[in-house]
Coordinates of N, CA and C in Angstrom, one line a residue:
M19 N 6.0 1.3 -2.9 CA 5.2 0.5 -3.9 C 4.7 1.4 -5.0
Q20 N 4.3 0.7 -6.1 CA 3.7 1.5 -7.2 C 2.4 2.1 -6.8
T21 N 2.0 3.2 -7.4 CA 0.8 3.9 -7.0 C -0.4 3.0 -7.2
Q22 N -0.5 2.2 -8.3 CA -1.7 1.4 -8.5 C -1.8 0.3 -7.4
T23 N -0.7 -0.1 -6.8 CA -0.7 -1.1 -5.7 C -1.4 -0.5 -4.5
H24 N -1.0 0.8 -4.2 CA -1.7 1.5 -3.1 C -3.2 1.6 -3.3
A25 N -3.6 1.9 -4.6 CA -5.0 2.0 -4.9 C -5.7 0.7 -4.7
L26 N -5.1 -0.4 -5.2 CA -5.8 -1.7 -5.0 C -5.8 -2.1 -3.6
L27 N -4.8 -1.8 -2.8 CA -4.7 -2.1 -1.4 C -5.8 -1.4 -0.6
G28 N -6.0 -0.1 -1.0 CA -7.1 0.7 -0.3 C -8.4 0.2 -0.6
A29 N -8.7 -0.2 -1.8 CA -10.0 -0.8 -2.2 C -10.2 -2.2 -1.6
W30 N -9.1 -3.0 -1.6 CA -9.2 -4.4 -1.1 C -9.4 -4.4 0.5
L31 N -8.6 -3.6 1.2 CA -8.6 -3.7 2.6 C -9.9 -3.0 3.2
F32 N -10.3 -1.9 2.6 CA -11.3 -1.1 3.3 C -12.6 -0.9 2.4
G33 N -12.7 -1.6 1.3 CA -13.9 -1.4 0.5 C -15.1 -2.2 1.0
R34 N -14.9 -3.2 1.7 CA -16.0 -4.0 2.3 C -16.9 -4.6 1.3
R35 N -16.4 -4.9 0.1 CA -17.2 -5.4 -1.0 C -18.4 -4.4 -1.4
D36 N -18.2 -3.2 -1.1 CA -19.1 -2.1 -1.4 C -18.5 -1.3 -2.5
S37 N -19.2 -1.1 -3.7 CA -18.6 -0.5 -4.8 C -18.2 1.0 -4.5
T38 N -19.0 1.7 -3.7 CA -18.7 3.1 -3.4 C -17.5 3.2 -2.5
L39 N -17.4 2.3 -1.5 CA -16.3 2.3 -0.6 C -15.0 1.8 -1.3
M40 N -15.2 0.8 -2.2 CA -14.0 0.4 -2.9 C -13.4 1.5 -3.8
M41 N -14.3 2.3 -4.4 CA -13.8 3.4 -5.2 C -13.1 4.4 -4.3
A42 N -13.8 4.7 -3.2 CA -13.2 5.7 -2.2 C -11.8 5.2 -1.7
G43 N -11.7 3.9 -1.4 CA -10.5 3.4 -0.9 C -9.4 3.4 -2.0
A44 N -9.8 3.2 -3.3 CA -8.8 3.2 -4.4 C -8.3 4.6 -4.6
I45 N -9.2 5.6 -4.6 CA -8.8 7.0 -4.8 C -7.9 7.5 -3.7
A46 N -8.3 7.2 -2.5 CA -7.5 7.7 -1.3 C -6.2 6.9 -1.2
G47 N -6.2 5.6 -1.6 CA -4.9 4.9 -1.6 C -3.9 5.5 -2.5
A48 N -4.3 6.0 -3.6 CA -3.4 6.6 -4.6 C -3.2 8.1 -4.3
A49 N -4.0 8.7 -3.5 CA -4.0 10.2 -3.3 C -2.6 10.8 -2.8
P50 N -1.9 10.1 -1.9 CA -0.6 10.7 -1.5 C 0.4 10.9 -2.6
D51 N 0.2 10.2 -3.7 CA 1.2 10.3 -4.8 C 0.8 11.3 -5.8
I52 N -0.5 11.8 -5.7 CA -1.0 12.8 -6.7 C -0.1 14.0 -6.8
P53 N 0.4 14.6 -5.7 CA 1.3 15.8 -5.9 C 2.5 15.5 -6.6
M54 N 3.1 14.3 -6.5 CA 4.3 13.9 -7.2 C 4.0 13.9 -8.7
F55 N 2.9 13.3 -9.1 CA 2.6 13.3 -10.6 C 2.4 14.7 -11.1
V56 N 1.8 15.6 -10.4 CA 1.6 17.0 -10.8 C 2.9 17.7 -10.9
I57 N 3.8 17.5 -10.0 CA 5.1 18.1 -10.0 C 5.9 17.6 -11.2
V58 N 5.9 16.3 -11.4 CA 6.7 15.7 -12.5 C 6.2 16.2 -13.8
A59 N 4.9 16.3 -14.0 CA 4.3 16.9 -15.2 C 4.7 18.3 -15.5
V60 N 4.7 19.1 -14.4 CA 5.1 20.5 -14.5 C 6.6 20.7 -14.9
L61 N 7.4 19.9 -14.2 CA 8.9 20.0 -14.4 C 9.2 19.4 -15.8
A62 N 8.5 18.4 -16.2 CA 8.8 17.8 -17.6 C 8.4 18.8 -18.6
A63 N 7.3 19.6 -18.4 CA 6.8 20.6 -19.4 C 7.8 21.7 -19.4
Q64 N 8.6 21.9 -18.4 CA 9.6 23.0 -18.3 C 10.9 22.5 -18.9
G65 N 11.0 21.3 -19.4 CA 12.2 20.8 -20.0 C 13.1 20.0 -19.1
H66 N 12.7 19.7 -17.9 CA 13.6 18.9 -17.0 C 13.6 17.5 -17.5
S67 N 14.8 16.9 -17.5 CA 14.9 15.5 -17.9 C 14.5 14.6 -16.7
G68 N 14.2 13.3 -17.0 CA 13.8 12.4 -16.0 C 14.9 12.2 -14.9
Q69 N 16.2 12.2 -15.4 CA 17.3 12.1 -14.5 C 17.4 13.3 -13.6
Q70 N 17.2 14.5 -14.1 CA 17.2 15.7 -13.3 C 16.1 15.7 -12.3
I71 N 14.9 15.3 -12.7 CA 13.7 15.3 -11.9 C 13.9 14.4 -10.7
F72 N 14.3 13.1 -10.9 CA 14.3 12.2 -9.8 C 15.7 12.1 -9.2
G73 N 16.7 12.7 -9.8 CA 18.0 12.6 -9.3 C 18.4 13.9 -8.5
Y74 N 17.7 15.0 -8.8 CA 18.0 16.3 -8.2 C 16.8 17.0 -7.6
D75 N 15.8 17.3 -8.5 CA 14.6 18.0 -8.1 C 13.9 17.3 -6.9
Y76 N 13.8 16.0 -7.0 CA 13.0 15.3 -6.0 C 13.5 15.5 -4.6
F77 N 14.8 15.7 -4.5 CA 15.4 15.8 -3.1 C 15.5 17.2 -2.6
Q78 N 15.0 18.2 -3.4 CA 15.0 19.5 -2.9 C 14.0 19.7 -1.7
P79 N 14.3 20.6 -0.8 CA 13.4 20.7 0.4 C 12.0 21.0 0.1
W80 N 11.7 21.8 -0.9 CA 10.3 22.1 -1.2 C 9.5 20.9 -1.6
W81 N 10.1 20.0 -2.4 CA 9.4 18.8 -2.8 C 9.3 17.8 -1.6
Q82 N 10.4 17.7 -0.8 CA 10.4 16.8 0.3 C 9.3 17.2 1.3
H83 N 9.0 18.5 1.5 CA 8.0 19.0 2.4 C 6.6 18.7 1.8
I84 N 6.4 18.7 0.5 CA 5.2 18.4 -0.1 C 4.9 16.9 0.1
N85 N 6.0 16.1 -0.1 CA 5.8 14.6 0.2 C 5.5 14.3 1.6
G86 N 6.1 15.1 2.5 CA 5.9 14.9 3.9 C 4.4 15.2 4.3
L87 N 3.9 16.3 3.6 CA 2.5 16.7 3.8 C 1.5 15.6 3.4
S88 N 1.8 15.1 2.1 CA 0.8 14.1 1.6 C 0.9 12.7 2.2
H89 N 2.1 12.4 2.8 CA 2.3 11.1 3.4 C 2.3 11.2 5.0
S90 N 1.9 12.2 5.5 CA 2.0 12.5 7.0 C 1.2 11.5 7.8
F91 N 1.9 10.8 8.7 CA 1.2 10.0 9.7 C 0.3 10.8 10.6
P92 N 0.8 11.9 11.2 CA -0.1 12.7 12.1 C -1.3 13.2 11.4
L93 N -1.2 13.7 10.1 CA -2.4 14.2 9.4 C -3.4 13.2 9.1
W94 N -2.9 12.1 8.4 CA -3.8 11.0 8.1 C -4.4 10.3 9.3
G95 N -3.5 10.2 10.4 CA -4.0 9.6 11.6 C -5.1 10.4 12.3
L96 N -4.9 11.8 12.3 CA -5.9 12.7 12.8 C -7.2 12.6 12.0
A97 N -7.1 12.5 10.7 CA -8.3 12.3 9.9 C -9.0 11.1 10.2
L98 N -8.3 10.0 10.4 CA -8.9 8.7 10.7 C -9.6 8.7 12.1
V99 N -8.9 9.2 13.1 CA -9.6 9.3 14.4 C -10.8 10.2 14.4
T100 N -10.7 11.3 13.6 CA -11.9 12.2 13.5 C -13.1 11.5 12.9
M101 N -12.8 10.8 11.8 CA -13.9 10.1 11.0 C -14.4 8.9 11.8
L102 N -13.6 8.2 12.6 CA -14.1 7.2 13.4 C -15.0 7.7 14.5
F103 N -14.7 8.9 15.1 CA -15.5 9.5 16.1 C -16.8 9.9 15.4
M104 N -16.8 10.5 14.2 CA -18.0 10.9 13.5 C -18.9 9.7 13.2
Q105 N -18.3 8.6 12.8 CA -19.0 7.4 12.5 C -19.7 6.8 13.8
R106 N -19.0 6.9 14.9 CA -19.6 6.5 16.1 C -20.8 7.3 16.5
A107 N -20.6 8.7 16.3 CA -21.7 9.6 16.6 C -22.9 9.4 15.6
R108 N -22.6 9.1 14.4 CA -23.6 8.9 13.4 C -23.5 7.6 12.7
P109 N -23.8 6.5 13.4 CA -23.5 5.1 12.9 C -24.1 4.8 11.5
G110 N -25.2 5.4 11.2 CA -25.8 5.1 9.9 C -25.5 6.0 8.8
A111 N -24.6 7.0 9.0 CA -24.3 8.0 8.0 C -23.3 7.4 7.0
R112 N -23.8 7.5 5.7 CA -23.0 7.0 4.6 C -21.7 7.8 4.5
W113 N -21.7 9.1 4.6 CA -20.6 10.0 4.5 C -19.5 9.6 5.5
A114 N -19.9 9.2 6.7 CA -19.0 8.9 7.7 C -18.2 7.6 7.4
A115 N -18.9 6.6 6.8 CA -18.3 5.4 6.4 C -17.3 5.7 5.3
I116 N -17.6 6.5 4.3 CA -16.7 6.9 3.2 C -15.5 7.6 3.8
G117 N -15.7 8.5 4.8 CA -14.6 9.2 5.4 C -13.6 8.3 6.1
V118 N -14.1 7.3 6.8 CA -13.3 6.3 7.5 C -12.4 5.6 6.4
T119 N -13.1 5.2 5.3 CA -12.4 4.4 4.3 C -11.3 5.3 3.7
V120 N -11.6 6.5 3.4 CA -10.6 7.4 2.8 C -9.4 7.6 3.7
A121 N -9.7 7.9 5.0 CA -8.6 8.2 5.9 C -7.7 6.9 6.1
A122 N -8.4 5.8 6.2 CA -7.7 4.5 6.5 C -6.8 4.1 5.3
A123 N -7.3 4.3 4.1 CA -6.6 4.0 2.9 C -5.4 4.9 2.7
G124 N -5.5 6.2 3.0 CA -4.4 7.2 2.9 C -3.4 6.8 3.9
L125 N -3.8 6.5 5.2 CA -2.8 6.1 6.2 C -2.1 4.8 5.8
A126 N -2.8 3.9 5.2 CA -2.2 2.6 4.8 C -1.1 2.9 3.8
H127 N -1.3 3.8 2.9 CA -0.3 4.2 1.9 C 0.9 4.6 2.6
G128 N 0.8 5.5 3.6 CA 2.0 6.0 4.3 C 2.7 4.8 5.0
V129 N 2.0 3.9 5.6 CA 2.6 2.8 6.3 C 3.5 1.9 5.3
V130 N 2.9 1.6 4.2 CA 3.6 0.8 3.2 C 4.9 1.5 2.7
D131 N 4.7 2.8 2.4 CA 5.9 3.6 2.0 C 7.0 3.7 3.0
F132 N 6.5 3.8 4.3 CA 7.5 3.8 5.4 C 8.4 2.6 5.4
L133 N 7.8 1.4 5.1 CA 8.5 0.2 5.1 C 9.3 -0.1 3.9
C134 N 9.0 0.5 2.8 CA 9.6 0.2 1.5 C 10.4 1.3 0.8
H135 N 10.7 2.4 1.5 CA 11.4 3.5 0.8 C 12.8 3.6 1.6
R136 N 13.8 3.8 0.8 CA 15.1 4.0 1.4 C 15.7 5.4 1.2
E137 N 16.5 5.5 0.1 CA 17.0 6.9 -0.2 C 15.9 7.9 -0.5
D138 N 14.8 7.4 -1.0 CA 13.7 8.3 -1.4 C 12.6 8.3 -0.2
A139 N 13.0 8.1 1.0 CA 12.1 8.1 2.1 C 11.4 9.5 2.3
H140 N 10.2 9.5 2.9 CA 9.5 10.7 3.1 C 9.6 11.1 4.6
M141 N 9.3 12.4 4.8 CA 9.3 13.0 6.2 C 7.9 12.7 6.7
Q142 N 7.6 11.4 7.1 CA 6.2 11.0 7.4 C 5.7 11.4 8.8
F143 N 6.5 12.1 9.6 CA 6.0 12.6 10.8 C 5.9 14.1 10.8
W144 N 6.0 14.7 9.5 CA 5.8 16.1 9.3 C 4.3 16.4 9.6
P145 N 4.0 17.6 10.3 CA 4.8 18.7 10.6 C 5.5 18.6 12.0
L146 N 5.4 17.5 12.7 CA 6.0 17.3 14.0 C 7.5 17.2 13.9
S147 N 8.0 16.6 12.8 CA 9.4 16.3 12.7 C 9.7 16.1 11.2
D148 N 10.9 16.4 10.8 CA 11.4 16.2 9.4 C 12.2 15.0 9.3
W149 N 12.2 14.1 10.4 CA 13.0 12.9 10.4 C 12.5 11.9 9.3
K150 N 13.4 11.2 8.7 CA 13.1 10.2 7.7 C 13.6 8.8 8.2
F151 N 12.8 7.8 7.9 CA 13.2 6.4 8.2 C 13.7 5.8 6.9
A152 N 15.0 5.5 6.8 CA 15.6 4.9 5.6 C 15.5 3.4 5.8
S153 N 14.4 2.8 5.2 CA 14.2 1.4 5.4 C 15.3 0.5 4.8
P154 N 15.6 -0.6 5.5 CA 16.6 -1.5 4.9 C 16.1 -2.2 3.6
V155 N 14.8 -2.1 3.4 CA 14.1 -2.7 2.2 C 13.7 -1.6 1.2
S156 N 14.0 -1.8 0.0 CA 13.5 -0.9 -1.1 C 12.6 -1.6 -2.0
Y157 N 11.6 -0.9 -2.5 CA 10.6 -1.6 -3.4 C 11.1 -1.7 -4.8
Y158 N 12.3 -1.1 -5.1 CA 12.8 -1.2 -6.5 C 14.3 -1.4 -6.6
D159 N 15.1 -1.1 -5.5 CA 16.5 -1.1 -5.6 C 17.0 -2.6 -5.4
R160 N 17.7 -3.1 -6.4 CA 18.1 -4.5 -6.3 C 19.1 -4.8 -5.2
R161 N 19.8 -3.7 -4.8 CA 20.8 -3.9 -3.8 C 20.2 -4.0 -2.4
H162 N 18.9 -3.7 -2.3 CA 18.2 -3.8 -1.0 C 16.9 -4.6 -1.2
F163 N 17.0 -5.8 -1.6 CA 15.9 -6.7 -1.7 C 14.8 -6.3 -2.7
G164 N 15.3 -5.4 -3.7 CA 14.3 -4.9 -4.7 C 13.6 -6.0 -5.5
V165 N 14.4 -7.0 -5.9 CA 13.8 -8.0 -6.8 C 12.7 -8.8 -6.1
P166 N 13.0 -9.4 -4.9 CA 11.9 -10.1 -4.2 C 10.7 -9.3 -3.9
V167 N 11.0 -8.0 -3.5 CA 9.9 -7.1 -3.2 C 9.0 -6.9 -4.5
M168 N 9.7 -6.7 -5.6 CA 8.9 -6.4 -6.9 C 8.1 -7.7 -7.2
I169 N 8.7 -8.8 -7.0 CA 7.9 -10.1 -7.3 C 6.7 -10.2 -6.4
G170 N 7.0 -9.9 -5.1 CA 5.9 -10.0 -4.1 C 4.8 -9.0 -4.4
E171 N 5.2 -7.8 -4.8 CA 4.2 -6.8 -5.1 C 3.4 -7.2 -6.3
A172 N 4.0 -7.7 -7.4 CA 3.3 -8.2 -8.5 C 2.3 -9.3 -8.2
V173 N 2.7 -10.2 -7.5 CA 1.8 -11.3 -7.1 C 0.7 -10.8 -6.2
L174 N 1.0 -10.0 -5.3 CA -0.1 -9.4 -4.4 C -1.0 -8.6 -5.3
G175 N -0.5 -7.8 -6.2 CA -1.3 -6.9 -7.1 C -2.3 -7.7 -7.9
L176 N -1.8 -8.8 -8.5 CA -2.6 -9.7 -9.3 C -3.7 -10.3 -8.4
A177 N -3.3 -10.8 -7.2 CA -4.3 -11.4 -6.3 C -5.4 -10.4 -5.9
M178 N -5.0 -9.2 -5.6 CA -6.0 -8.2 -5.2 C -6.9 -7.8 -6.4
A179 N -6.3 -7.7 -7.6 CA -7.1 -7.4 -8.7 C -8.1 -8.4 -9.1
W180 N -7.7 -9.7 -8.9 CA -8.6 -10.8 -9.2 C -9.8 -10.8 -8.2
Q181 N -9.5 -10.5 -6.9 CA -10.5 -10.5 -5.9 C -11.4 -9.3 -6.1
L182 N -10.9 -8.1 -6.4 CA -11.7 -7.0 -6.6 C -12.6 -7.1 -7.8
A183 N -12.0 -7.7 -8.9 CA -12.8 -8.0 -10.1 C -14.0 -8.9 -9.8
H184 N -13.8 -9.9 -8.9 CA -14.8 -10.8 -8.5 C -15.9 -10.0 -7.7
W185 N -15.5 -9.1 -6.9 CA -16.5 -8.3 -6.1 C -17.2 -7.2 -7.0
A186 N -16.5 -6.7 -8.0 CA -17.1 -5.6 -8.8 C -18.4 -6.1 -9.5
R187 N -19.3 -5.2 -9.6 CA -20.6 -5.5 -10.2 C -20.7 -5.0 -11.6
R188 N -19.9 -4.0 -12.0 CA -20.1 -3.3 -13.3 C -18.9 -3.8 -14.2
R189 N -19.2 -3.9 -15.5 CA -18.2 -4.3 -16.4 C -17.1 -3.3 -16.6
W190 N -17.4 -2.0 -16.5 CA -16.3 -1.0 -16.7 C -15.4 -1.1 -15.5
S191 N -15.9 -1.4 -14.3 CA -15.0 -1.6 -13.1 C -14.1 -2.7 -13.3
R192 N -14.6 -3.8 -13.8 CA -13.8 -5.0 -14.0 C -12.7 -4.7 -15.1
A193 N -13.1 -4.0 -16.2 CA -12.2 -3.7 -17.2 C -11.1 -2.8 -16.7
L194 N -11.4 -1.8 -15.8 CA -10.4 -0.9 -15.3 C -9.5 -1.7 -14.4
I195 N -10.0 -2.6 -13.6 CA -9.1 -3.4 -12.7 C -8.2 -4.3 -13.6
A196 N -8.7 -4.8 -14.7 CA -7.8 -5.6 -15.5 C -6.7 -4.8 -16.1
I197 N -7.0 -3.5 -16.5 CA -6.0 -2.6 -17.1 C -4.9 -2.3 -16.0
V198 N -5.4 -2.1 -14.8 CA -4.4 -1.8 -13.7 C -3.5 -3.0 -13.4
A199 N -4.1 -4.2 -13.6 CA -3.3 -5.4 -13.3 C -2.3 -5.8 -14.4
L200 N -2.4 -5.2 -15.6 CA -1.4 -5.5 -16.6 C 0.0 -5.3 -16.3
P201 N 0.4 -4.2 -15.7 CA 1.8 -3.9 -15.3 C 2.4 -5.0 -14.4
Y202 N 1.6 -5.6 -13.6 CA 2.1 -6.7 -12.7 C 2.5 -7.9 -13.5
A203 N 1.7 -8.3 -14.5 CA 2.0 -9.4 -15.3 C 3.2 -9.1 -16.2
A204 N 3.3 -7.9 -16.7 CA 4.4 -7.5 -17.5 C 5.7 -7.5 -16.7
S205 N 5.7 -7.0 -15.5 CA 6.9 -7.0 -14.6 C 7.3 -8.4 -14.3
L206 N 6.4 -9.3 -14.1 CA 6.8 -10.7 -13.8 C 7.5 -11.3 -15.0
V207 N 7.0 -11.0 -16.2 CA 7.6 -11.5 -17.4 C 9.0 -10.9 -17.6
V208 N 9.1 -9.6 -17.4 CA 10.5 -9.0 -17.5 C 11.5 -9.5 -16.5
L209 N 11.0 -9.7 -15.3 CA 11.9 -10.2 -14.3 C 12.3 -11.7 -14.6
A210 N 11.4 -12.5 -15.1 CA 11.7 -13.8 -15.5 C 12.7 -13.9 -16.6
V211 N 12.5 -13.0 -17.6 CA 13.4 -13.0 -18.8 C 14.8 -12.5 -18.3
S212 N 14.9 -11.5 -17.5 CA 16.2 -11.0 -17.0 C 16.9 -12.0 -16.2
T213 N 16.2 -12.8 -15.4 CA 16.8 -13.8 -14.6 C 17.4 -14.9 -15.4
V214 N 16.6 -15.3 -16.5 CA 17.1 -16.4 -17.4 C 18.4 -15.9 -18.1
R215 N 18.3 -14.7 -18.6 CA 19.5 -14.1 -19.3 C 20.7 -14.1 -18.4
A216 N 20.5 -13.7 -17.2 CA 21.6 -13.6 -16.2 C 22.2 -15.0 -15.9
A217 N 21.4 -16.0 -16.0 CA 21.8 -17.4 -15.7 C 22.6 -18.0 -16.9
I218 N 22.4 -17.4 -18.1 CA 23.0 -18.0 -19.3 C 24.3 -17.2 -19.5
P219 N 25.5 -17.9 -19.5 CA 26.7 -17.2 -19.7 C 26.8 -16.6 -21.1
S220 N 27.5 -15.5 -21.2 CA 27.7 -14.9 -22.5 C 28.7 -15.7 -23.3
D221 N 28.9 -15.4 -24.7 CA 29.8 -16.1 -25.5 C 31.2 -16.1 -25.0
G222 N 31.6 -14.8 -24.5 CA 33.0 -14.6 -24.0 C 33.2 -15.5 -22.8
A223 N 32.2 -15.4 -21.9 CA 32.4 -16.2 -20.6 C 32.4 -17.7 -20.9
A224 N 31.6 -18.1 -21.9 CA 31.6 -19.5 -22.3 C 32.9 -20.0 -22.8
R225 N 33.5 -19.1 -23.7 CA 34.8 -19.5 -24.2 C 35.9 -19.5 -23.2
Q226 N 35.8 -18.6 -22.2 CA 36.8 -18.6 -21.1 C 36.7 -19.8 -20.3
A227 N 35.4 -20.2 -20.0 CA 35.2 -21.4 -19.2 C 35.7 -22.7 -19.9
A228 N 35.6 -22.7 -21.3 CA 35.9 -23.9 -22.0 C 37.4 -23.9 -22.3
A229 N 38.1 -22.8 -22.2 CA 39.5 -22.8 -22.6 C 40.4 -23.7 -21.8
P230 N 40.3 -23.7 -20.4 CA 41.1 -24.7 -19.6 C 40.9 -26.1 -20.0
H231 N 39.6 -26.4 -20.3 CA 39.3 -27.8 -20.6 C 40.0 -28.2 -21.9
K232 N 40.1 -27.3 -22.9 CA 40.7 -27.7 -24.2 C 42.2 -27.8 -24.0
L233 N 42.8 -27.0 -23.1 CA 44.3 -27.1 -22.9 C 44.6 -28.4 -22.2
S234 N 43.8 -28.7 -21.2 CA 44.1 -30.0 -20.5 C 43.9 -31.2 -21.4
G235 N 43.1 -31.1 -22.4 CA 42.9 -32.3 -23.3 C 44.1 -32.4 -24.2

């Protein structure tokens, strides 16, 4: 899924309508992707093209291990168990509630990626194993249900953004949520336009379809 979807999901699932927890959930939901953005920025500054970055560099062992670290089920799971234990020991501690939210949102990011990544799957059981699960579903590849997944993600993103905006108390928070929601609306428009264009035959195809009819007349 897109990084902003992970952020919205972390805030929506674990924010509990609390502005601080929603912010913590949003940041932690996006956190596993932060190393990727840093790496892309550094490589782009060094002159690497987008094709080279995502077609070659991304699959190098050093980057795959960084992805495994940031998306690790064992590490995020250990963090969640630890924070739940701390929350149980200190039920009124604000920091413990924030810690649980952060760990849960980070783990949720990993679960969603586990289900929606195929060729670009992560080593999500690192450091225990470097095994990758190549999901039959891709969040972008049209050959593997990419279109329905993109539509579902856009609809879900808009729904979560609307609900979070309703819960938000500050105008700047609502404005930020609205900005985050814009790509979902844009993607739905693009998908709709591409679908309509695909359904309309080209001039050449139309002439070929009409030719037999003219001959038979």
